[in-house]
Coordinates of C-alpha atoms in Angstrom, one line a residue:
R1 CA 40.1 105.7 71.1
A2 CA 43.2 106.9 72.9
V3 CA 44.0 109.6 70.2
R4 CA 40.6 111.1 70.1
A5 CA 40.6 111.2 74.0
G6 CA 43.1 113.5 73.3
Y7 CA 46.2 111.3 74.6
Q8 CA 49.7 112.3 73.1
P9 CA 51.0 109.4 71.2
V10 CA 54.7 108.7 71.4
S11 CA 55.4 106.6 68.6
F12 CA 53.2 103.7 66.5
L13 CA 54.8 100.1 65.6
L14 CA 52.5 98.0 62.8
G15 CA 52.1 95.5 60.8
E16 CA 52.5 96.5 56.9
R17 CA 48.6 95.4 56.6
W18 CA 47.7 98.0 58.8
L19 CA 49.2 101.1 57.1
D20 CA 46.3 102.1 54.9
Q21 CA 43.9 101.6 57.4
M22 CA 45.7 104.0 59.8
M23 CA 46.7 106.7 57.6
P24 CA 43.5 108.7 58.0
L25 CA 44.4 108.8 61.4
F26 CA 47.9 109.6 61.0
E27 CA 46.6 112.8 59.1
R28 CA 44.7 113.9 61.8
L29 CA 47.5 113.9 63.9
V30 CA 49.4 116.0 61.4
V31 CA 46.5 118.6 61.2
R32 CA 46.1 118.5 65.1
E33 CA 47.1 122.2 66.7
G34 CA 50.3 122.1 68.4
A35 CA 51.0 118.5 67.5
G36 CA 54.7 117.6 66.5
P37 CA 55.4 114.7 64.3
V38 CA 55.2 110.8 65.7
P39 CA 57.3 108.3 64.3
V40 CA 55.5 105.4 62.5
F41 CA 57.4 102.0 62.5
V42 CA 56.2 99.1 60.1
A43 CA 57.3 95.8 60.2
S44 CA 56.6 92.6 59.5
M45 CA 54.2 90.4 61.8
E46 CA 57.3 88.3 62.3
L47 CA 59.7 91.2 63.1
M48 CA 57.0 92.3 65.2
E49 CA 56.9 89.3 67.3
Q50 CA 60.7 89.3 67.7
L51 CA 60.8 92.7 69.0
T52 CA 58.1 92.9 71.3
G53 CA 58.2 89.3 72.7
F54 CA 54.7 88.2 71.9
N55 CA 52.1 87.3 69.0
V56 CA 50.8 90.8 68.6
T57 CA 47.5 89.6 67.5
R58 CA 46.1 92.9 66.3
G59 CA 48.9 94.1 64.5
A60 CA 49.4 97.4 65.9
L61 CA 50.9 98.5 68.8
A62 CA 51.7 102.6 70.2
A63 CA 53.0 104.4 73.0
F64 CA 51.6 107.4 74.6
R65 CA 52.4 110.1 77.3
R66 CA 50.7 109.3 80.4
P67 CA 47.8 112.2 81.2
R68 CA 48.3 114.5 84.4
Q69 CA 47.0 112.8 87.0
I70 CA 43.7 114.9 88.1
P71 CA 42.9 115.7 91.9
V72 CA 39.9 113.8 93.0
D73 CA 38.1 117.0 93.6
E74 CA 38.8 118.5 90.5
F75 CA 38.0 115.4 88.5
L76 CA 34.4 114.9 90.3
G77 CA 33.4 118.9 90.0
G78 CA 34.3 118.0 86.1
V79 CA 32.0 114.7 85.8
V80 CA 29.3 116.9 87.6
E81 CA 29.5 119.7 85.3
A82 CA 29.5 117.2 82.6
A83 CA 26.3 115.3 83.3
G84 CA 24.7 118.9 83.6
D85 CA 20.9 118.1 85.5
R86 CA 20.8 114.5 85.1
P87 CA 21.9 112.5 87.9
V88 CA 25.8 111.4 88.2
R89 CA 26.8 107.5 88.9
V90 CA 30.8 107.2 89.3
C91 CA 32.2 103.8 90.7
V92 CA 34.9 103.4 92.7
L93 CA 37.6 100.3 92.8
E94 CA 39.3 99.4 95.9
G95 CA 42.2 97.0 95.4
I96 CA 41.3 95.2 92.5
V97 CA 44.2 93.1 91.2
D98 CA 43.5 91.6 87.9
H99 CA 44.0 93.7 85.0
T100 CA 41.4 91.4 83.0
N101 CA 38.8 92.7 85.8
V102 CA 39.7 96.4 85.5
G103 CA 39.6 96.7 81.8
A104 CA 36.2 94.5 82.0
I105 CA 35.0 97.3 84.6
F106 CA 35.5 100.0 82.0
R107 CA 34.0 98.5 79.0
S108 CA 30.9 98.0 81.1
A109 CA 31.5 101.7 82.3
A110 CA 31.3 102.9 78.7
A111 CA 28.5 100.9 77.5
L112 CA 26.3 101.8 79.9
N113 CA 26.7 105.5 81.1
V114 CA 28.7 105.7 83.9
D115 CA 30.4 109.0 84.3
G116 CA 33.5 108.4 85.7
I117 CA 35.8 105.8 87.5
L118 CA 37.8 106.5 90.6
V119 CA 40.4 103.7 91.5
S120 CA 42.2 103.4 94.9
P121 CA 46.1 103.2 95.3
T122 CA 45.8 99.3 95.6
C123 CA 44.1 99.0 92.4
C124 CA 45.9 97.7 89.5
D125 CA 46.7 100.6 86.5
P126 CA 44.0 100.9 84.1
L127 CA 46.4 101.9 81.3
Y128 CA 48.1 98.7 81.5
R129 CA 48.5 97.0 78.9
R130 CA 45.9 93.9 79.3
S131 CA 43.7 96.3 81.1
A132 CA 43.6 98.8 77.8
R133 CA 43.1 95.6 75.5
V134 CA 40.4 93.7 77.7
S135 CA 38.4 97.6 77.4
M136 CA 38.5 97.5 73.8
G137 CA 40.2 101.1 74.5
T138 CA 37.7 102.7 77.0
V139 CA 40.3 102.9 79.3
F140 CA 41.1 106.0 77.0
Q141 CA 37.6 107.3 76.7
V142 CA 36.0 106.6 80.3
P143 CA 37.3 109.3 82.7
W144 CA 38.8 108.2 85.8
A145 CA 41.4 109.4 88.8
Q146 CA 43.0 107.7 91.6
I147 CA 41.7 108.3 94.7
G148 CA 44.2 109.2 97.3
T149 CA 48.0 108.6 96.9
C150 CA 48.6 106.2 99.6
P151 CA 47.0 102.9 100.9
A152 CA 45.8 104.8 103.9
D153 CA 43.9 107.5 102.1
W154 CA 40.9 104.8 101.4
P155 CA 38.4 104.7 102.4
E156 CA 38.7 107.3 105.4
N157 CA 39.8 110.2 103.6
G158 CA 38.4 109.3 100.1
S159 CA 35.0 108.7 101.5
A160 CA 34.8 112.1 103.0
Q161 CA 36.0 113.8 99.7
L162 CA 33.0 112.2 98.0
H163 CA 30.7 112.8 100.7
A164 CA 31.6 116.7 100.7
L165 CA 30.8 116.7 96.9
G166 CA 27.5 116.1 97.9
F167 CA 27.7 111.9 96.2
K168 CA 25.9 109.2 98.7
T169 CA 28.1 105.8 98.7
A170 CA 26.8 102.7 97.6
A171 CA 29.1 99.6 98.9
M172 CA 28.5 96.2 97.0
A173 CA 28.7 93.5 99.7
L174 CA 26.8 90.8 101.2
S175 CA 25.7 91.5 104.7
D176 CA 22.8 91.6 107.4
R177 CA 22.1 95.1 106.2
S178 CA 22.4 94.9 102.2
V179 CA 19.3 96.1 100.2
S180 CA 18.3 94.7 97.1
I181 CA 20.0 96.6 93.9
D182 CA 16.3 97.5 93.0
D183 CA 15.6 99.3 96.1
P184 CA 14.2 102.8 94.9
A185 CA 16.5 104.8 97.3
L186 CA 19.1 104.1 95.2
A187 CA 17.8 105.1 92.1
A188 CA 16.4 108.4 93.2
E189 CA 20.0 109.7 94.9
P190 CA 21.4 112.4 92.5
K191 CA 25.0 111.7 93.1
L192 CA 26.1 107.9 93.5
A193 CA 29.3 106.0 93.7
I194 CA 29.5 102.4 93.7
V195 CA 31.7 100.8 95.5
L196 CA 33.4 97.5 93.9
G197 CA 35.8 95.0 96.2
T198 CA 38.7 93.4 95.4
E199 CA 38.6 89.6 94.1
G200 CA 38.0 87.4 96.3
D201 CA 37.8 89.0 99.8
G202 CA 35.6 91.7 98.6
L203 CA 35.5 95.2 100.6
A204 CA 36.8 95.8 103.3
N205 CA 34.8 95.9 106.5
S206 CA 35.9 99.4 107.0
T207 CA 34.6 100.5 103.7
I208 CA 31.2 98.9 104.1
A209 CA 31.0 100.5 107.5
A210 CA 31.8 104.0 105.9
C211 CA 29.4 103.5 103.0
D212 CA 25.6 104.9 102.9
Y213 CA 24.5 101.9 101.6
T214 CA 25.2 98.2 101.4
V215 CA 23.8 96.8 98.1
K216 CA 23.4 93.1 96.8
I217 CA 22.4 91.5 93.6
P218 CA 19.8 88.9 94.9
M219 CA 21.1 85.2 93.4
S220 CA 19.4 82.2 92.8
H221 CA 20.4 78.2 92.8
G222 CA 22.7 78.6 95.7
V223 CA 25.1 81.1 94.3
D224 CA 26.7 83.6 96.8
S225 CA 28.2 86.2 94.5
L226 CA 29.4 87.1 91.2
N227 CA 32.9 88.0 89.3
V228 CA 33.3 91.6 90.3
A229 CA 33.4 92.5 86.5
A230 CA 30.3 90.7 86.1
A231 CA 28.8 92.4 89.1
S232 CA 29.8 95.9 87.9
A233 CA 27.8 95.1 84.7
V234 CA 24.6 94.5 86.5
A235 CA 25.3 97.3 88.7
F236 CA 25.8 100.0 86.2
W237 CA 22.7 98.7 84.1
Q238 CA 20.3 98.6 87.2
L239 CA 21.7 102.2 88.6
G240 CA 22.2 103.7 85.5
R241 CA 18.6 103.5 84.2
L242 CA 17.5 106.9 84.9

């Protein structure tokens, strides 16, 4: 997925059994315009474990150059342009600190047609190894950018940027003014940013106040909330069915 998304590889390290399966990929890299030689290191699984310090269960690793961080205005402009005439759905991750949850959210975003993801400066890195693995590589596939460069940039500046580009914001949170996720007004929005908060505490009060909607997923059996990754999948499915 990383290669197909245009990420520039630095090197590959793989178990012997992977070499034949990976050859078509390496051949595509050779013919890619402007691509230089990329070293491919092949080793036994035992040696790979000694080198990396853990059991490489999949048998293949790669290092890629991190792409340029795209400014938010440019990023959202590209997302809107790519969507054409259809409604646009993006997601904002505020301060999510578990790499597993970030990876799972990206996987749901890819599966359920979310156009892009914005991460706050306090959110963990989607390109961290565990995030990439849990996402099944979709962190390379789903367009994403960081909204702001320091914690003070979100939510004030970030919300202003979203609103300036015509987005309405929906905070996933429980409050007295929360509307159900199946509210027709949400589905009718041409540009909607779904805002998800950190594990445990959820969204900051200032974020909820800055959003146009506060949205809840109706619950049963006394359960008050879902894990943020599970909640994201429900939100993407409901709000992306257009």
